PDB file of C-alpha atoms in Angstrom:
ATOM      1  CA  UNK L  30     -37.069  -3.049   0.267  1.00 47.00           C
ATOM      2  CA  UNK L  31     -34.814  -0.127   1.754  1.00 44.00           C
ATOM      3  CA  UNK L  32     -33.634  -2.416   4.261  1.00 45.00           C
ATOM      4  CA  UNK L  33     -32.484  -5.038   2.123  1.00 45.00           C
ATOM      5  CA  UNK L  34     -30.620  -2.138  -0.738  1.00 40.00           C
ATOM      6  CA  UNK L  35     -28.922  -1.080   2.372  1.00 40.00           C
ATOM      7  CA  UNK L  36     -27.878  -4.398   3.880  1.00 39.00           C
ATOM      8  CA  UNK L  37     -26.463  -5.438   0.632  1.00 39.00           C
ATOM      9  CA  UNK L  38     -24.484  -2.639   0.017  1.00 42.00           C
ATOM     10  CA  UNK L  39     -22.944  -2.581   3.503  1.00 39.00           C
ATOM     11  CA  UNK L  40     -22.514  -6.566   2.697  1.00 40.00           C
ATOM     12  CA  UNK L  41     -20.991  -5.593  -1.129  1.00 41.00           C
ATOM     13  CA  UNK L  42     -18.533  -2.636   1.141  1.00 43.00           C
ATOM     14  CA  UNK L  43     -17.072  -5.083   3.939  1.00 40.00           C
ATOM     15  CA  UNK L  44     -16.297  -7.744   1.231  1.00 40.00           C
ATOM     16  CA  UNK L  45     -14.499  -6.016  -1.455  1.00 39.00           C
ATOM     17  CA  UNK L  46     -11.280  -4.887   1.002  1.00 39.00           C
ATOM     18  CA  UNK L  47     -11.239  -8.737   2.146  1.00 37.00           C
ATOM     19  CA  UNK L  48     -11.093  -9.680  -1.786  1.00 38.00           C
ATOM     20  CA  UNK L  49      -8.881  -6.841  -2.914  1.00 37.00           C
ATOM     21  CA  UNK L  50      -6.355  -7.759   0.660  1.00 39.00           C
ATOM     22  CA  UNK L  51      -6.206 -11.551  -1.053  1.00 38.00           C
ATOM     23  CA  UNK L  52      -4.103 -10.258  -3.993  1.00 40.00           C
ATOM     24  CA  UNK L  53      -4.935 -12.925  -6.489  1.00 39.00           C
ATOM     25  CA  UNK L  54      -5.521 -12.789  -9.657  1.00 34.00           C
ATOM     26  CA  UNK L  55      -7.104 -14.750 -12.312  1.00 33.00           C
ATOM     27  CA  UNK L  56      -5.083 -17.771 -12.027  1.00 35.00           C
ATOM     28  CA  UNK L  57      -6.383 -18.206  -8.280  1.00 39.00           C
ATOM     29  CA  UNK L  58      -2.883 -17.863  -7.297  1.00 43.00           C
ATOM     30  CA  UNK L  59      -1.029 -15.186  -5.314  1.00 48.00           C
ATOM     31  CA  UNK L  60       1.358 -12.752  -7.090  1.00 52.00           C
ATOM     32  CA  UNK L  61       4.741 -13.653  -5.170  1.00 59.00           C
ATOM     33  CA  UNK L  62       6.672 -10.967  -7.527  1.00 76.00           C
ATOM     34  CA  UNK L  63       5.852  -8.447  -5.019  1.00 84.00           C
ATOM     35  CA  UNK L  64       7.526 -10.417  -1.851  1.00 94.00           C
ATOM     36  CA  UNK L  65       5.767 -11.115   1.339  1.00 96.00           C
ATOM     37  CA  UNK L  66       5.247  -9.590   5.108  1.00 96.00           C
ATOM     38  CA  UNK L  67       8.540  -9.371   6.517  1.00 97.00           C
ATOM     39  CA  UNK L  68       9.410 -11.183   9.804  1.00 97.00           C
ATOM     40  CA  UNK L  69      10.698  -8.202  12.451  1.00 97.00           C
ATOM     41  CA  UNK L  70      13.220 -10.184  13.435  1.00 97.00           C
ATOM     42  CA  UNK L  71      14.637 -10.818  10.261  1.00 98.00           C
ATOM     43  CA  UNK L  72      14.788  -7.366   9.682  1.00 98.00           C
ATOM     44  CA  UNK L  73      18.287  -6.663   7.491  1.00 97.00           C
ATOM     45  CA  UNK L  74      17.451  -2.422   7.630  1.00 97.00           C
ATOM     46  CA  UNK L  75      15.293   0.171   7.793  1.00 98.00           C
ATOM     47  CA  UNK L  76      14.229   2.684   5.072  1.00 98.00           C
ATOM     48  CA  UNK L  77      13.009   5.968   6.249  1.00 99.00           C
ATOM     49  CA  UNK L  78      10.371   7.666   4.093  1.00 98.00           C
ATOM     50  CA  UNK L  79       8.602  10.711   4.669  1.00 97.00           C
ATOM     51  CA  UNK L  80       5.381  11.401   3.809  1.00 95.00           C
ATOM     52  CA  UNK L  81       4.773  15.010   2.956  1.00 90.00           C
ATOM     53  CA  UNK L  82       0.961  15.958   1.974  1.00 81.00           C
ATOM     54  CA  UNK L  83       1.245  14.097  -1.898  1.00 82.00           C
ATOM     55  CA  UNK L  84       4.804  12.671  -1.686  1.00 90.00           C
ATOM     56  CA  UNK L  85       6.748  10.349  -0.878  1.00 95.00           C
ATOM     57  CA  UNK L  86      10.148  11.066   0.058  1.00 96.00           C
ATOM     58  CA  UNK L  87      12.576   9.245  -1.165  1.00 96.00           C
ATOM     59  CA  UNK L  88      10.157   7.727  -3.945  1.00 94.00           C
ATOM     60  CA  UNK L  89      12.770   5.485  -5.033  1.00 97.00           C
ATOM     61  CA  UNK L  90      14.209   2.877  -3.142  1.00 98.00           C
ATOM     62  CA  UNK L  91      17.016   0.025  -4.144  1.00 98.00           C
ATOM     63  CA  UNK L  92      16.552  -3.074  -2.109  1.00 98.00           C
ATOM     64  CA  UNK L  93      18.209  -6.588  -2.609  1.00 97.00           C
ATOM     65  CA  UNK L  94      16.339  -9.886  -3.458  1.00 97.00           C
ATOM     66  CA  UNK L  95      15.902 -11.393  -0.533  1.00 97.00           C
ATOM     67  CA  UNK L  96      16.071  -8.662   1.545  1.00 98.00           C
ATOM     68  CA  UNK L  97      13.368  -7.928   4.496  1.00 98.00           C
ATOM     69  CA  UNK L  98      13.003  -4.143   5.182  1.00 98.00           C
ATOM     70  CA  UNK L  99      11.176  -2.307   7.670  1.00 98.00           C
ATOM     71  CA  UNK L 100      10.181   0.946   6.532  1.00 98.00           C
ATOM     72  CA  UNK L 101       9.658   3.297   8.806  1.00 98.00           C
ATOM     73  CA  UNK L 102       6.979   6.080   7.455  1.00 98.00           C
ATOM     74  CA  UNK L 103       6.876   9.452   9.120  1.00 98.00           C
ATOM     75  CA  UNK L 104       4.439  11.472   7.894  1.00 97.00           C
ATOM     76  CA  UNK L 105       4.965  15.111   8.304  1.00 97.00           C
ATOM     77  CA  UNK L 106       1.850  16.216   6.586  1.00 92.00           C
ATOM     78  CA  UNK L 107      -1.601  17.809   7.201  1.00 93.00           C
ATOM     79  CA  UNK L 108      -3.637  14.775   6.144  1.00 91.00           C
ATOM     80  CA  UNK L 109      -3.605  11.154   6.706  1.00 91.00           C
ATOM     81  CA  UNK L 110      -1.367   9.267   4.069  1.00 92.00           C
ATOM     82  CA  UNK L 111      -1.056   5.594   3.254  1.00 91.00           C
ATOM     83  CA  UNK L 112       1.884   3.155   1.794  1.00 94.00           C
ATOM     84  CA  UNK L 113       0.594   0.277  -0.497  1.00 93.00           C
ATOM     85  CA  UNK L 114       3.174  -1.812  -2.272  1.00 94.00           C
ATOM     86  CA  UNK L 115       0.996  -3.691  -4.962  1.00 91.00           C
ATOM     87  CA  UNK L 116       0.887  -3.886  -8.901  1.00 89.00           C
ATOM     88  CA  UNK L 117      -0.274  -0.455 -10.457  1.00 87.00           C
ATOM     89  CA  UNK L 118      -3.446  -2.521 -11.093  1.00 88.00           C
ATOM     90  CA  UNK L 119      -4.001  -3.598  -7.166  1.00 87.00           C
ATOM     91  CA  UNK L 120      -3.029   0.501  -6.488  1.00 85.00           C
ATOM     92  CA  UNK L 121      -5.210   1.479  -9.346  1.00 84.00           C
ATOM     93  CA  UNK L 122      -8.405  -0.858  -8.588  1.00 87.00           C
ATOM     94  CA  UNK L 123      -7.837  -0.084  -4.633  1.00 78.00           C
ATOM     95  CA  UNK L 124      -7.662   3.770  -5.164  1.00 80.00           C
ATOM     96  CA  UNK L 125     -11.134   3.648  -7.379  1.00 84.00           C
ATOM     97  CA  UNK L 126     -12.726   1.371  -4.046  1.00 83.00           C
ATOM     98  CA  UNK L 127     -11.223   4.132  -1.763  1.00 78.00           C
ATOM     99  CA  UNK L 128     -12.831   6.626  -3.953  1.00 80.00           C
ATOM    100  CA  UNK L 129     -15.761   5.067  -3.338  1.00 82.00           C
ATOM    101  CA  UNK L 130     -15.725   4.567   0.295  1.00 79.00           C
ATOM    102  CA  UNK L 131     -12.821   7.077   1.759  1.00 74.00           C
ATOM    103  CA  UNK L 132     -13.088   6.321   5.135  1.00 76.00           C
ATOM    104  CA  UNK L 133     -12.934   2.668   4.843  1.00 75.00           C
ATOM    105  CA  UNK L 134     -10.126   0.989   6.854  1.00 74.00           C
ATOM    106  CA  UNK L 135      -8.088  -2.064   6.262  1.00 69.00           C
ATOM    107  CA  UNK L 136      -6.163  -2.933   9.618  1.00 67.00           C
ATOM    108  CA  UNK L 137      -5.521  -6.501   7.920  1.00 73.00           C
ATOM    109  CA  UNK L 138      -3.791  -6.130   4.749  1.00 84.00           C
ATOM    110  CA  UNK L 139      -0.044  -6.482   5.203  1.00 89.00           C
ATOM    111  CA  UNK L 140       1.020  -4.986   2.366  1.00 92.00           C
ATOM    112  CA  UNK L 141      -0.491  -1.341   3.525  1.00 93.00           C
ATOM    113  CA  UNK L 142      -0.366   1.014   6.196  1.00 94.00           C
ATOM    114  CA  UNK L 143      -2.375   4.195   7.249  1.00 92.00           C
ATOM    115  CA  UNK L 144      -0.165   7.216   9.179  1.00 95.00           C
ATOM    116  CA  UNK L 145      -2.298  10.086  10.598  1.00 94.00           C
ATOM    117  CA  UNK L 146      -0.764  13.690  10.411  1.00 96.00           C
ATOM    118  CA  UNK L 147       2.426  13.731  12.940  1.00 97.00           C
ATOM    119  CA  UNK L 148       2.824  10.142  13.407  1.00 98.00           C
ATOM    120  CA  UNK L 149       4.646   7.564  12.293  1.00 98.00           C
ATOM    121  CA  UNK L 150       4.137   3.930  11.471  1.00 96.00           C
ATOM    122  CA  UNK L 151       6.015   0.854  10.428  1.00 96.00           C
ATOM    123  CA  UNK L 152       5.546  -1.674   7.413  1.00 97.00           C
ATOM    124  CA  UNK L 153       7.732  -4.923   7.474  1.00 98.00           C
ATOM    125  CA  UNK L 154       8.267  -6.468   4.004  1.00 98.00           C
ATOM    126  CA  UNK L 155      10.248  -9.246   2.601  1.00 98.00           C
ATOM    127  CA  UNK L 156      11.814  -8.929  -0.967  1.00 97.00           C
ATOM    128  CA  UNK L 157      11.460 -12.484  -2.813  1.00 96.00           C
ATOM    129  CA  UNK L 158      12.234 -11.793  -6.886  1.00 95.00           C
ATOM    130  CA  UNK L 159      14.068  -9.105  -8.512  1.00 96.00           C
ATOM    131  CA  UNK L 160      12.303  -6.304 -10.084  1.00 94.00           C
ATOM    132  CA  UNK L 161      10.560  -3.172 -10.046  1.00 94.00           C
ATOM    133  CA  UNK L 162       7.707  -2.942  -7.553  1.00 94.00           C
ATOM    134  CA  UNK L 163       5.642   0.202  -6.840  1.00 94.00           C
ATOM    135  CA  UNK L 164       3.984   2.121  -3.663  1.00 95.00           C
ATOM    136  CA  UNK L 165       1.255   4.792  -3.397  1.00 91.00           C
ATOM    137  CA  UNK L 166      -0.893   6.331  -1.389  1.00 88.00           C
ATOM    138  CA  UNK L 167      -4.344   4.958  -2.657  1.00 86.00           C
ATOM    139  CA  UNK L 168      -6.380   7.927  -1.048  1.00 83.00           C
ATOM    140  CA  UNK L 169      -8.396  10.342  -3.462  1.00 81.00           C
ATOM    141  CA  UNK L 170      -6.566  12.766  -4.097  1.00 78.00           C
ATOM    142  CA  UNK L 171      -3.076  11.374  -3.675  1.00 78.00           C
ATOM    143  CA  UNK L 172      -2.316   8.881  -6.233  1.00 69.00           C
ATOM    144  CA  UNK L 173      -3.047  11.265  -9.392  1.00 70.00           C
ATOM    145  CA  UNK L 174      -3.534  14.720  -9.366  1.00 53.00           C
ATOM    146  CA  UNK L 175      -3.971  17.380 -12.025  1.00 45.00           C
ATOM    147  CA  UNK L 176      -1.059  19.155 -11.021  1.00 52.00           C
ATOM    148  CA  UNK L 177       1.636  16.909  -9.049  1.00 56.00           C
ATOM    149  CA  UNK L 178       2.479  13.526 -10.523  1.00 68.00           C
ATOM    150  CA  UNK L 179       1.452  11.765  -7.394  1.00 78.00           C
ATOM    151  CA  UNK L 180       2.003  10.044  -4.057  1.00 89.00           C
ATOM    152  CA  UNK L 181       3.389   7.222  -5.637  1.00 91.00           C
ATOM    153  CA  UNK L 182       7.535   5.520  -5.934  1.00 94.00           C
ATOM    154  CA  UNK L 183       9.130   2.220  -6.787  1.00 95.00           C
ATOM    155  CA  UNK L 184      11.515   0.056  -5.268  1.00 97.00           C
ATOM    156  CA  UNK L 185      14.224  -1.393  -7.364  1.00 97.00           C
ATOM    157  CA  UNK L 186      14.912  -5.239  -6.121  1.00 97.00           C
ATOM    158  CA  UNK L 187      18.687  -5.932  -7.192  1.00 97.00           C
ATOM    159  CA  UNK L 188      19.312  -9.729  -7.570  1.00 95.00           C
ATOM    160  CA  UNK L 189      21.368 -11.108  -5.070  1.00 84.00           C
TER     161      UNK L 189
END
């Protein structure tokens, strides 16, 4: 019986990142408000952010529609840091699942990158609709706290 609890819940942990990567929602159709993974060689610029221990810096970034930006994280903190651009649902729901399993890695979603202390990491993305869309770090801890308002920013997509 314990081995069967157990193999379920590993089963139950390695499938929700590979649902929660997918990014649809109820329609069964992806959300292309966000944009897409860039192509690096149709990069047009790169934003620098750095990631101090719970913020981003800058936390607010203007971009044009149909722009593909490489940003280029350096995080200057003490602890690992992440960047997810998503919905505040997709950061919400992802930041409860990280919550739940805070070592868990996700190596294949291309919206989201992981930067240990004193290193720096790129994320490629490609800006398809006008709007606002938003960025945390999903780790306890860092996208709401008691006292700080949170590892979290937007980019502003200007139409063309």
């Amino acid at each position: 019986m314990k081995k069967i609890l157990i193999v379920s819940a590993l089963t139950l942990g390695l499938a929700s990142p590979v649902a929660f990567a997918q990014h649809d929602h109820h329609s069964g159709e992806k959300d292309t408000s966000l944009g897409s993974p860039g192509d690096p060689g149709e990069v047009s610029r790169t934003i620098e952010i750095t990631m101090v221990d719970n913020r981003f810096k800058p936390s607010e970034i203007k971009v044009k529609q149909g722009e593909t930006v490489k940003f280029l994280l350096n995080n200057t903190g003490k602890k690992k840091h992440e960047m997810m651009i998503g919905t505040p649902e997709d950061i919400d729901k992802h930041n409860k699942m990280m919550k739940k399993f805070p070592d868990m890695e996700h190596p294949d979603e291309p919206n989201m990158v992981s930067v240990a202390p004193g290193k720096t990491a790129e994320l490629v993305w490609h800006f398809t609709e006008a709007g606002t869309v938003d960025f945390a770090c999903p780790l306890p801890g860092h996208f709401k706290g008691m006292n700080f308002p949170g590892m979290k920013g937007t980019i502003e997509v200007e139409t063309k």
